[in-house]
PDB file of C-alpha atoms in Angstrom:
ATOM      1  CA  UNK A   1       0.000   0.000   0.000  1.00 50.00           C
ATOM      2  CA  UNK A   2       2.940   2.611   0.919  1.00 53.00           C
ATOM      3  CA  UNK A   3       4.658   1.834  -2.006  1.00 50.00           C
ATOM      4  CA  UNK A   4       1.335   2.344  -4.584  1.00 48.00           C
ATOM      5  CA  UNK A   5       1.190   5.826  -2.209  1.00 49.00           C
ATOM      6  CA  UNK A   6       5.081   6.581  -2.852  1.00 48.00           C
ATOM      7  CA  UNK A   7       4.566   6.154  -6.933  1.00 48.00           C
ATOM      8  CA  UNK A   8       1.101   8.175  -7.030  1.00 49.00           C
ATOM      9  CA  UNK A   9       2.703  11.006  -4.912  1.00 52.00           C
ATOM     10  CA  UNK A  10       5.801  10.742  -7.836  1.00 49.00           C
ATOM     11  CA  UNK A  11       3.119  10.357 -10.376  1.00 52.00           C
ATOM     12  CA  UNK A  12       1.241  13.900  -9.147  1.00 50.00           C
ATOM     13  CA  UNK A  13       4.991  15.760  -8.331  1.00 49.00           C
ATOM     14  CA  UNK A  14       5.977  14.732 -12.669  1.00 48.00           C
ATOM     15  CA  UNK A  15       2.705  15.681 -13.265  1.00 48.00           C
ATOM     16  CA  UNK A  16       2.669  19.172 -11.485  1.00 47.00           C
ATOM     17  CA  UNK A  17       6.173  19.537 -13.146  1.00 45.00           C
ATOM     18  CA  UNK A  18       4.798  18.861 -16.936  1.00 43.00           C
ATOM     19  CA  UNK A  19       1.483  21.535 -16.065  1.00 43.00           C
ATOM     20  CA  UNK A  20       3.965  24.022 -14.625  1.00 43.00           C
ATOM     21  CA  UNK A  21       6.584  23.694 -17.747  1.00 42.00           C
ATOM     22  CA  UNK A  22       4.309  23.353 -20.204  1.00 47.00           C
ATOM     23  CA  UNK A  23       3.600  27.579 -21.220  1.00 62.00           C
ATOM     24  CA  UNK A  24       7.214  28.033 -20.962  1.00 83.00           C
ATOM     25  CA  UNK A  25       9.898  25.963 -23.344  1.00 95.00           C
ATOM     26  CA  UNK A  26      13.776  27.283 -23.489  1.00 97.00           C
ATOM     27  CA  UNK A  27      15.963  25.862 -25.924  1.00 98.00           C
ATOM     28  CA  UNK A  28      19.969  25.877 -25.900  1.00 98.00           C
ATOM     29  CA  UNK A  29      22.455  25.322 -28.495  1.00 98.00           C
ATOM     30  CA  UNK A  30      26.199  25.172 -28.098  1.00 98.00           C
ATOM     31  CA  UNK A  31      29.286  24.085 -29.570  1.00 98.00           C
ATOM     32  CA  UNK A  32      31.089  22.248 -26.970  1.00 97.00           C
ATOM     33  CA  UNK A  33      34.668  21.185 -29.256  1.00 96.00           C
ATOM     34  CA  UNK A  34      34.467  17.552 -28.411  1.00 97.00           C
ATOM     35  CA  UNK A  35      33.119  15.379 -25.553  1.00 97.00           C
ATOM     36  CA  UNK A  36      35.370  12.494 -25.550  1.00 96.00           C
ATOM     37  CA  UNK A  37      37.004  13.592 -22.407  1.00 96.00           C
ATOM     38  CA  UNK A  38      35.022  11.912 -19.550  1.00 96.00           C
ATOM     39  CA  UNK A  39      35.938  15.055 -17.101  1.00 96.00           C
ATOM     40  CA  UNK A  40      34.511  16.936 -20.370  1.00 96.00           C
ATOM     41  CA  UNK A  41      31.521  15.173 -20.392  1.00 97.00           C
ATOM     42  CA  UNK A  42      30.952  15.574 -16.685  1.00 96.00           C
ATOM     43  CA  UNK A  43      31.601  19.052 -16.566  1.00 96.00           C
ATOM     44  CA  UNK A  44      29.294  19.809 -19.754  1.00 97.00           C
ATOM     45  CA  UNK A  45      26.624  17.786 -17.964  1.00 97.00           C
ATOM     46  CA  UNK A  46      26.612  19.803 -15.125  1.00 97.00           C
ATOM     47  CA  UNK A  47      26.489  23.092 -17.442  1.00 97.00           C
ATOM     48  CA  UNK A  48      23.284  21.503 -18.789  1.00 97.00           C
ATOM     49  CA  UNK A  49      21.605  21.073 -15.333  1.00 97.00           C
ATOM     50  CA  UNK A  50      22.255  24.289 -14.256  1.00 96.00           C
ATOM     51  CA  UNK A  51      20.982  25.998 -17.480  1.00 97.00           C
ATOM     52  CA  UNK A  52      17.742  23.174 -17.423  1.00 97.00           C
ATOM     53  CA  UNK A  53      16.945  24.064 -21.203  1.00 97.00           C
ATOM     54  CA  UNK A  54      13.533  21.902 -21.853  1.00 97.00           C
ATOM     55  CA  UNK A  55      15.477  21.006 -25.166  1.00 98.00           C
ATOM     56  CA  UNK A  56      19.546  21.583 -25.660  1.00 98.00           C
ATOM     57  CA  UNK A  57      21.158  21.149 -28.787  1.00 98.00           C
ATOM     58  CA  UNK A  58      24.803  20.341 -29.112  1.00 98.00           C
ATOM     59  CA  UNK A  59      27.354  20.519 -31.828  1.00 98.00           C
ATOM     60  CA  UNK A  60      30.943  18.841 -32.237  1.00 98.00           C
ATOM     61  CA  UNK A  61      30.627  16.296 -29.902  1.00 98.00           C
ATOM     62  CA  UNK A  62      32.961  14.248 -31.839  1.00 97.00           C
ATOM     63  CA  UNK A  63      31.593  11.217 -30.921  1.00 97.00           C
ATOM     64  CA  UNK A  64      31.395   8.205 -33.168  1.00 95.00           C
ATOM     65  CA  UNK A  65      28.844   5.650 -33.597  1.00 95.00           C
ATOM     66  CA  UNK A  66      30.015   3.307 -31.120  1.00 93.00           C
ATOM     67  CA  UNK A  67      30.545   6.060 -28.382  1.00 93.00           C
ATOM     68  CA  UNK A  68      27.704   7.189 -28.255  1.00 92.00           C
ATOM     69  CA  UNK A  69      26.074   6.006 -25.073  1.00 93.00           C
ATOM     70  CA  UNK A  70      29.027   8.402 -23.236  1.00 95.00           C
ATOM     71  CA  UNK A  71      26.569  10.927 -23.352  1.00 96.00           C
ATOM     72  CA  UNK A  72      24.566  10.927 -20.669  1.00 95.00           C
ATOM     73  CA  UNK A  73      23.044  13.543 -18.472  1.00 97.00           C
ATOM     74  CA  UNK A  74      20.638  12.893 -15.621  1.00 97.00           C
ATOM     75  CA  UNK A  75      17.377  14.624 -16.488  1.00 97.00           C
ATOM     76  CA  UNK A  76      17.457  14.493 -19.842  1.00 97.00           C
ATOM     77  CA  UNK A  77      16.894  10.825 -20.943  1.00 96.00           C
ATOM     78  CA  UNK A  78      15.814  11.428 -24.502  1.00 96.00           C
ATOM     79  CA  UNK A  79      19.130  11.781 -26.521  1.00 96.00           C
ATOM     80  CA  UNK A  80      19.159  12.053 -30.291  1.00 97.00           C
ATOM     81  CA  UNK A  81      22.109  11.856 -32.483  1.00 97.00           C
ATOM     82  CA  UNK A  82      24.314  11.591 -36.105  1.00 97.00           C
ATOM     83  CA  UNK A  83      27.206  10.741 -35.247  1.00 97.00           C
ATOM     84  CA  UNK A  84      30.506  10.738 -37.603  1.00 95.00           C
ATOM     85  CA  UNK A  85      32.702   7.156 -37.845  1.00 95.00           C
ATOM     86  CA  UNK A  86      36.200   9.304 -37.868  1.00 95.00           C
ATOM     87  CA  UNK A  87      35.238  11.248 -34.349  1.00 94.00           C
ATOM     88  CA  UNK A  88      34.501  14.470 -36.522  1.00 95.00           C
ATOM     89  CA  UNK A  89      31.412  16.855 -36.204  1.00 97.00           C
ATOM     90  CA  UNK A  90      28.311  15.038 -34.362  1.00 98.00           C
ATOM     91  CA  UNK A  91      25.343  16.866 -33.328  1.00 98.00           C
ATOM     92  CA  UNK A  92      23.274  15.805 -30.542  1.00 98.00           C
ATOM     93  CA  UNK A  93      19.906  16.898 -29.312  1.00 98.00           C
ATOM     94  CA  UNK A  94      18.511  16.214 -25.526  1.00 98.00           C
ATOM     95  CA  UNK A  95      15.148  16.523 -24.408  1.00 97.00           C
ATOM     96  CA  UNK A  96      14.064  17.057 -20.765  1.00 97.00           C
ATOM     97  CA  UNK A  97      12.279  14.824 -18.960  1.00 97.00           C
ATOM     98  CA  UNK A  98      10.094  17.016 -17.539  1.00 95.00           C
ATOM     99  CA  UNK A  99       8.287  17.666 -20.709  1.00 95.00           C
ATOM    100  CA  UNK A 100       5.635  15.702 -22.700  1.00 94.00           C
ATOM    101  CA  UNK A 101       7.879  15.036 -26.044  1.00 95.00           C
ATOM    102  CA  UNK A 102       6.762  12.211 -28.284  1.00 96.00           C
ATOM    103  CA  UNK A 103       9.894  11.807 -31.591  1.00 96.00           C
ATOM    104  CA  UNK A 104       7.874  10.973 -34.679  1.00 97.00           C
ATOM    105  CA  UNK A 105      10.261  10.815 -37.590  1.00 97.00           C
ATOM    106  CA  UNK A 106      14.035  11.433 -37.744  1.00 97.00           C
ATOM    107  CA  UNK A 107      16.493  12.382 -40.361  1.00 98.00           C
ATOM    108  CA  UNK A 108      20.187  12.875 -40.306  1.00 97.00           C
ATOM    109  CA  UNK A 109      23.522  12.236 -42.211  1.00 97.00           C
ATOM    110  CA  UNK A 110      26.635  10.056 -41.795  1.00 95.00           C
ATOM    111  CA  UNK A 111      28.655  12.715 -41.480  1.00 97.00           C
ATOM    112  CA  UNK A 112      27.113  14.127 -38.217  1.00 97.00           C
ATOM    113  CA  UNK A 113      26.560  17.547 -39.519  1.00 98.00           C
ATOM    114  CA  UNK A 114      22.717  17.726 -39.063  1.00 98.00           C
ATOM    115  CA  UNK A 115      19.906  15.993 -37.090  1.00 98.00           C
ATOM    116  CA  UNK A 116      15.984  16.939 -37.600  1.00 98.00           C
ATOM    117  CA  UNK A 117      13.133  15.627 -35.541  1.00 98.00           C
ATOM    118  CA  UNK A 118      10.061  15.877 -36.036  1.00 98.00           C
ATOM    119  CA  UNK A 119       7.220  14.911 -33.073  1.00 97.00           C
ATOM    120  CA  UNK A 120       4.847  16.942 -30.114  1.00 96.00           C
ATOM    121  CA  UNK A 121       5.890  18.606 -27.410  1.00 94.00           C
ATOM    122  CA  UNK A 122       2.984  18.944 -25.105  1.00 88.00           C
ATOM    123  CA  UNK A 123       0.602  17.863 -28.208  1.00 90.00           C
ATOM    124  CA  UNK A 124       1.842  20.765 -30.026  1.00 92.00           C
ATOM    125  CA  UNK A 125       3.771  20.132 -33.550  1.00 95.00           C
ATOM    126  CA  UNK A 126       7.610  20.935 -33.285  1.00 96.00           C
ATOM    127  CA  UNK A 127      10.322  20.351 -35.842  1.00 98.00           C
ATOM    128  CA  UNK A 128      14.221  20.484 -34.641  1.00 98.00           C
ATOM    129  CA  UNK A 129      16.751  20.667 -36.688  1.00 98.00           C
ATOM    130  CA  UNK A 130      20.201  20.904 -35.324  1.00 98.00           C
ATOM    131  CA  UNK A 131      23.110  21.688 -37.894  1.00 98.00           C
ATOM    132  CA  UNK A 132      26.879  21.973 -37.007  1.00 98.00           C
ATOM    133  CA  UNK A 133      28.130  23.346 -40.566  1.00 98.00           C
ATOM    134  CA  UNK A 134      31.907  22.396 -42.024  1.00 97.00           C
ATOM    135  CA  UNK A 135      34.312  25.002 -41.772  1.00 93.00           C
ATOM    136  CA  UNK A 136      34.614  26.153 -45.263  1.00 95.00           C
ATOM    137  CA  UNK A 137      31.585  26.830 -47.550  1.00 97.00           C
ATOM    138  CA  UNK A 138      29.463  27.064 -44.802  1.00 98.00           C
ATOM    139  CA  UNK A 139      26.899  29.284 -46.144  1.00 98.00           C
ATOM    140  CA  UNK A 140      26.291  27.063 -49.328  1.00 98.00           C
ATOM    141  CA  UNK A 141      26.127  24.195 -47.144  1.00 98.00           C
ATOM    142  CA  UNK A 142      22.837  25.121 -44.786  1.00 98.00           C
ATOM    143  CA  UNK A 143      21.348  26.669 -47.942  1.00 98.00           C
ATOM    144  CA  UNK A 144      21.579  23.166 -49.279  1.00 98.00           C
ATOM    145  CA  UNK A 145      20.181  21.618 -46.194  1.00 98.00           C
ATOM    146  CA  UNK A 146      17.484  24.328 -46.303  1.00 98.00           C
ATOM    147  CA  UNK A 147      16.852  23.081 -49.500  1.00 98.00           C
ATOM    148  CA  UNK A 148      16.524  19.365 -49.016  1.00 97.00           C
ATOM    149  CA  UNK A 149      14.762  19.858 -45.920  1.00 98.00           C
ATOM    150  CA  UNK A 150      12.175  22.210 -47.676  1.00 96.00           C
ATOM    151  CA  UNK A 151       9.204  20.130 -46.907  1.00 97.00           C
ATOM    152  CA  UNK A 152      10.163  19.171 -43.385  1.00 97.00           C
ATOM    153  CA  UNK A 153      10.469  22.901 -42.403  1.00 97.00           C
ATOM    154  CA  UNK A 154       7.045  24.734 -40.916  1.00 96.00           C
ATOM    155  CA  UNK A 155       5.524  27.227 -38.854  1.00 95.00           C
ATOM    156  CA  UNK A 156       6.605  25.067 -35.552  1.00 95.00           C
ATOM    157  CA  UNK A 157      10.629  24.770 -36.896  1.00 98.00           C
ATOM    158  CA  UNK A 158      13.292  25.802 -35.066  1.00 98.00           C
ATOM    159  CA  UNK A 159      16.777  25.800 -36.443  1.00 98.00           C
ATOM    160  CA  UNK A 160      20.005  25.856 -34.184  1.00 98.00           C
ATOM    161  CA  UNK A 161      23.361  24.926 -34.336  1.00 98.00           C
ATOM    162  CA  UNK A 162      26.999  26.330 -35.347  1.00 98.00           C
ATOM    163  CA  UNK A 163      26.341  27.387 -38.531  1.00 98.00           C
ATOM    164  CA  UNK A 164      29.931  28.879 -38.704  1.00 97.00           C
ATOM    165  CA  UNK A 165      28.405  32.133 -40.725  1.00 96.00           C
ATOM    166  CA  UNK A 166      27.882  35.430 -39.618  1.00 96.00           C
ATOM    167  CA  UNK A 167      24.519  36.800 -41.080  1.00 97.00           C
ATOM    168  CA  UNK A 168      25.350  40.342 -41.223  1.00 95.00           C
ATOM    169  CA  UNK A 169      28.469  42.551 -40.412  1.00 94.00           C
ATOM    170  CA  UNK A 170      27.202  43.344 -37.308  1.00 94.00           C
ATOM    171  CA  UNK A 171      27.935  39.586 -36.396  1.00 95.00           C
ATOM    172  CA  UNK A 172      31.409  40.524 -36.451  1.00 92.00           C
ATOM    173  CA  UNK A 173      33.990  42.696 -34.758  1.00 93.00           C
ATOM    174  CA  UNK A 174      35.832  43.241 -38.300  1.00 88.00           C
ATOM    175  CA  UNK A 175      32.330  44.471 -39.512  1.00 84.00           C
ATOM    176  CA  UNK A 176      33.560  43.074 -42.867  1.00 83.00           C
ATOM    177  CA  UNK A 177      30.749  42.708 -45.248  1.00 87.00           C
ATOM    178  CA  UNK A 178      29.301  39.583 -45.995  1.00 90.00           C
ATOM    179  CA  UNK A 179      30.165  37.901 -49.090  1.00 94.00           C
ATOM    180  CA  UNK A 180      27.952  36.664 -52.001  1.00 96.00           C
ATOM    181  CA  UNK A 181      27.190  32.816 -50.509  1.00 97.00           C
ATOM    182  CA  UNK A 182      25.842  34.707 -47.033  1.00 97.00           C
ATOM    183  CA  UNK A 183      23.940  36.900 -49.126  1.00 97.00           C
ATOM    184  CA  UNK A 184      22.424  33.752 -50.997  1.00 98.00           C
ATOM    185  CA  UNK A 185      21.593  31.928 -47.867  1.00 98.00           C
ATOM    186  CA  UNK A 186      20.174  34.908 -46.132  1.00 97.00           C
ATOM    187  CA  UNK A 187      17.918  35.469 -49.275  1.00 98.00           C
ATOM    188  CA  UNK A 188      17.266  31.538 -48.616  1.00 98.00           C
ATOM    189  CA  UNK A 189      16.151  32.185 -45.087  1.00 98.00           C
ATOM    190  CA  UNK A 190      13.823  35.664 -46.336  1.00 98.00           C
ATOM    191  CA  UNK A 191      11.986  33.434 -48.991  1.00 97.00           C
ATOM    192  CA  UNK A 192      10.969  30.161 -46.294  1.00 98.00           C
ATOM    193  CA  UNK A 193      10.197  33.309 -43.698  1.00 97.00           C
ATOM    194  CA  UNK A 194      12.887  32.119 -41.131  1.00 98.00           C
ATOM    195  CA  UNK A 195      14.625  34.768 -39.157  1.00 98.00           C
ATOM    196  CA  UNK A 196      17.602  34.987 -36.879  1.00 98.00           C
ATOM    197  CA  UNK A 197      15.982  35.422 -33.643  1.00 98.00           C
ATOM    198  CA  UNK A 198      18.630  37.174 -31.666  1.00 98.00           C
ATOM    199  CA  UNK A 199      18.955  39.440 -34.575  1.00 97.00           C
ATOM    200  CA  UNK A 200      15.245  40.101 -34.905  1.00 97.00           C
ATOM    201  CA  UNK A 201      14.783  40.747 -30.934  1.00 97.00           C
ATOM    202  CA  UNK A 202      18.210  42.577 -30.892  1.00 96.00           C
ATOM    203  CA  UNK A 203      18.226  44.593 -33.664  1.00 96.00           C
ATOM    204  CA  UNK A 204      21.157  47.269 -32.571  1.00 94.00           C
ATOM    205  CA  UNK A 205      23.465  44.698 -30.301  1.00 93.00           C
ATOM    206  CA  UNK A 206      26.269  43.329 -31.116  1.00 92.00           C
ATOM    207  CA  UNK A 207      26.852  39.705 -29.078  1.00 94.00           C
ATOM    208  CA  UNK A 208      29.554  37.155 -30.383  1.00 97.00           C
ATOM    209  CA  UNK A 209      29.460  33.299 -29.622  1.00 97.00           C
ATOM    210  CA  UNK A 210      33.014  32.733 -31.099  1.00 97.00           C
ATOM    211  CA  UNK A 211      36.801  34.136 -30.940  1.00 93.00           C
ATOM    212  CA  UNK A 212      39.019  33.502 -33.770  1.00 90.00           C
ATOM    213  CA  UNK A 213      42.849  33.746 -32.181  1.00 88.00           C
ATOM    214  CA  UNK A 214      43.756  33.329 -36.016  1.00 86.00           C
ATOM    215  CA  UNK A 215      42.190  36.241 -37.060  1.00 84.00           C
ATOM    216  CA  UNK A 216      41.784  38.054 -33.529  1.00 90.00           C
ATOM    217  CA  UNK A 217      38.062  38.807 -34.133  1.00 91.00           C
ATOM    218  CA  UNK A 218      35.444  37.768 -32.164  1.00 95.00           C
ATOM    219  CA  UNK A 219      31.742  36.802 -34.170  1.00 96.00           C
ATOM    220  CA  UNK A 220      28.698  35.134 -33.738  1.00 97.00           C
ATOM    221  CA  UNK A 221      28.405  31.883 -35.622  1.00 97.00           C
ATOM    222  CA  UNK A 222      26.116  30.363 -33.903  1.00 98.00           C
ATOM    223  CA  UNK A 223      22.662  30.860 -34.272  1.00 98.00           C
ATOM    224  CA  UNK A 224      18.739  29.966 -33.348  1.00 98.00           C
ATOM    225  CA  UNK A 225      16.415  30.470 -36.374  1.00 98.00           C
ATOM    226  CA  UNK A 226      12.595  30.666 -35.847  1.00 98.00           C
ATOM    227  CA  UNK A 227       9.773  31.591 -38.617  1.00 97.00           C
ATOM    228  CA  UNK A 228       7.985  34.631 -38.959  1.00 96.00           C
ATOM    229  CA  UNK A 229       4.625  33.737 -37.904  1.00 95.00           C
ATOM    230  CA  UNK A 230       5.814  32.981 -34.445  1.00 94.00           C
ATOM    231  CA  UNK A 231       7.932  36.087 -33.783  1.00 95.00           C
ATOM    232  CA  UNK A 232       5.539  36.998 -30.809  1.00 94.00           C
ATOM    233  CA  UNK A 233       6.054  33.727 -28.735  1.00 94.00           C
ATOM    234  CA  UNK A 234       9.883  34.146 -29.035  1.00 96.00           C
ATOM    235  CA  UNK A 235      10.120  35.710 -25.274  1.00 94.00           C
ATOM    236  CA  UNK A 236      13.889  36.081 -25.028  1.00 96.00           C
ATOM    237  CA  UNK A 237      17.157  35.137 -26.594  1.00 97.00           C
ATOM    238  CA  UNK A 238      20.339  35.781 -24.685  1.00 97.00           C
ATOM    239  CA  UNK A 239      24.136  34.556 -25.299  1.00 98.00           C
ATOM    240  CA  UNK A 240      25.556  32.385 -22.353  1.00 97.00           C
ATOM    241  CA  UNK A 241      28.737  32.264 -21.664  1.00 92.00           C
ATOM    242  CA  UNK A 242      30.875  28.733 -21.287  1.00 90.00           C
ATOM    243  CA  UNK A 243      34.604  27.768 -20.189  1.00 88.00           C
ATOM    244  CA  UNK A 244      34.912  24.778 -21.346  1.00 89.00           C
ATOM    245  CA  UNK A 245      34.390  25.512 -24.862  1.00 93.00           C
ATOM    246  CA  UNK A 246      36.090  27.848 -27.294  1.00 93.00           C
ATOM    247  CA  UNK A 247      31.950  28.489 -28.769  1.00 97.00           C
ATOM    248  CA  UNK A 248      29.209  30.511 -25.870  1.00 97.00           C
ATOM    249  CA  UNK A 249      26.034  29.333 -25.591  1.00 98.00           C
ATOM    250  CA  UNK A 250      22.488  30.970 -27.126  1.00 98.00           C
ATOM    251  CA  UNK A 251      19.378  30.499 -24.890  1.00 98.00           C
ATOM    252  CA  UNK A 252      16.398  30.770 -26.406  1.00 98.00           C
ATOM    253  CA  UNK A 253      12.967  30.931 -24.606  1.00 97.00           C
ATOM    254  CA  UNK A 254       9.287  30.664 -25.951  1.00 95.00           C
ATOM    255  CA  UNK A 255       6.651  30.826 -24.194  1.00 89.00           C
ATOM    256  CA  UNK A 256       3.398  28.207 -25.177  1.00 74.00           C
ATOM    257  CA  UNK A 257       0.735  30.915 -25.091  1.00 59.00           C
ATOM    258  CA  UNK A 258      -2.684  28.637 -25.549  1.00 53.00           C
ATOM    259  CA  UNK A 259      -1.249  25.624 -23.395  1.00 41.00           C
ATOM    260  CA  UNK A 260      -0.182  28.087 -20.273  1.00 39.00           C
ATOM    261  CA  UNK A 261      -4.195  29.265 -20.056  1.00 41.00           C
ATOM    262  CA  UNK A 262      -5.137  25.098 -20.380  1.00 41.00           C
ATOM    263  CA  UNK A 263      -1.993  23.967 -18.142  1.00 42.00           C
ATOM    264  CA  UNK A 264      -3.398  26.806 -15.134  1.00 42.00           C
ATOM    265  CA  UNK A 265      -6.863  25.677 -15.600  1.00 41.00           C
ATOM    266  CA  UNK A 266      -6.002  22.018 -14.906  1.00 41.00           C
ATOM    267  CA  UNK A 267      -3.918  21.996 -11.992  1.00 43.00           C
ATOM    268  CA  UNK A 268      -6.507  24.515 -10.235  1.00 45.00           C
ATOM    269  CA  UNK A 269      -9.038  22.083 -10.589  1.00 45.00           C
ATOM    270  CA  UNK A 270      -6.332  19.511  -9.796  1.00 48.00           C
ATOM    271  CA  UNK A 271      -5.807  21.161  -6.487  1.00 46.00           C
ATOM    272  CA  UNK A 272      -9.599  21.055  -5.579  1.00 42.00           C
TER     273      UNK A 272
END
């Protein structure tokens, strides 16, 4: 009997947690330059805790196939990834547990440069498409992956990752002007109505995710891309800083508008 008590009192705490999340989803995405170090690993796991994104997207894990299961963080039990045979690239995306996430479909490439999933998160449509882009001829390569993804990408999309471009010479302490290939992919983005969020909600600021020590400029490369029609749910978008990577971080948050009004509704009549 004190046991069936013990797992309905766990039942009602997960279930408080999911009600209480559910208006409010933040999403992460950062480069962390290889997790095969287990003290790595540990340390970036406890980075992830302390942020408690409900969905974190990493890049360059450089974890092959067969290493895979090293990445583990407590919390987050729902671990997708591509992962690259010669320890290169690797993209990984973790899901909290304290969110109702059901994967549907999944695509990705041997080469561990992009993941997309597809599914619900609290019985609302989300695609996630994580992209860590090669070093050189960056820009043509996510316009290709915009491209072949075409039909995957919707309202609900949300593109992160180290998409080793600047978007506009503001992204950049050179202020350099961007060349023809960003000018084609940001064209690319402007006709599927995906914007650069931090961009959009930061119009005048310049924050950089990434310092070159060839080049002695400092840039952001990294990016979260949203669509259009949901420019008003993007609350905030802020850069995070990390040590143990040479990349920071980019926090997105969104809030979940017509499931916060549901989600309070329910556990008030919960609590009668």
């Amino acid at each position: 009997m004190g046991r069936e008590t013990k797992e309905t009192e766990e039942n009602r705490k997960t279930r408080h947690k999911m009600v209480v999340v559910g208006p409010h989803v933040s999403i992460i995405t950062l480069n962390v330059n290889g997790l095969n170090s287990p003290i790595k690993r540990h340390r970036v796991a406890g980075w992830i805790k302390e942020q408690d994104p409900t969905i974190c997207c990493l890049q360059e894990t450089h974890l092959s196939p067969k290493d895979k299961h090293r990445l583990r963080v407590k919390g987050w039990r729902t671990i997708l990834q591509a992962n690259n045979e010669q320890k290169k690239a690797g993209v990984a995306i973790l899901i909290s547990d304290k969110v109702d996430f059901k994967a549907k479909q999944i695509k990705k490439d041997k080469e561990g440069q992009y993941i997309m999933i597809k599914g619900t998160l609290h019985q609302e449509d989300i695609t996630l498409i994580n992209i860590y882009a090669p070093n050189t001829g960056a820009p043509k390569f996510v316009k290709q992956l915009l491209i072949e993804l075409k039909e995957d990408i919707n309202n609900n999309t949300i593109i992160a990752g180290d998409l080793n471009t600047p978007l506009t010479p503001m992204d950049r302490t050179s202020r350099q002007k961007i060349n023809k290939e960003i000018i084609e992919l940001n064209e690319k983005l402007d006709q599927m109505d995906l914007i650069d969020i931090y961009r959009t909600l930061h119009p005048k600021t310049a924050g950089y995710t990434f310092f070159s020590s060839a080049h002695g400029t400092f840039s952001r490369i990294d990016h979260i891309l949203g669509t259009k029609a949901n420019i008003n749910k993007y609350k905030r978008v802020e850069i995070i800083s990390s040590i143990f990577s040479d990349h920071n971080a980019i926090k997105l948050e969104i809030n979940y508008k017509k499931k916060a009004e549901k989600g309070a509704k329910m556990w008030r009549l919960n609590n009668t």
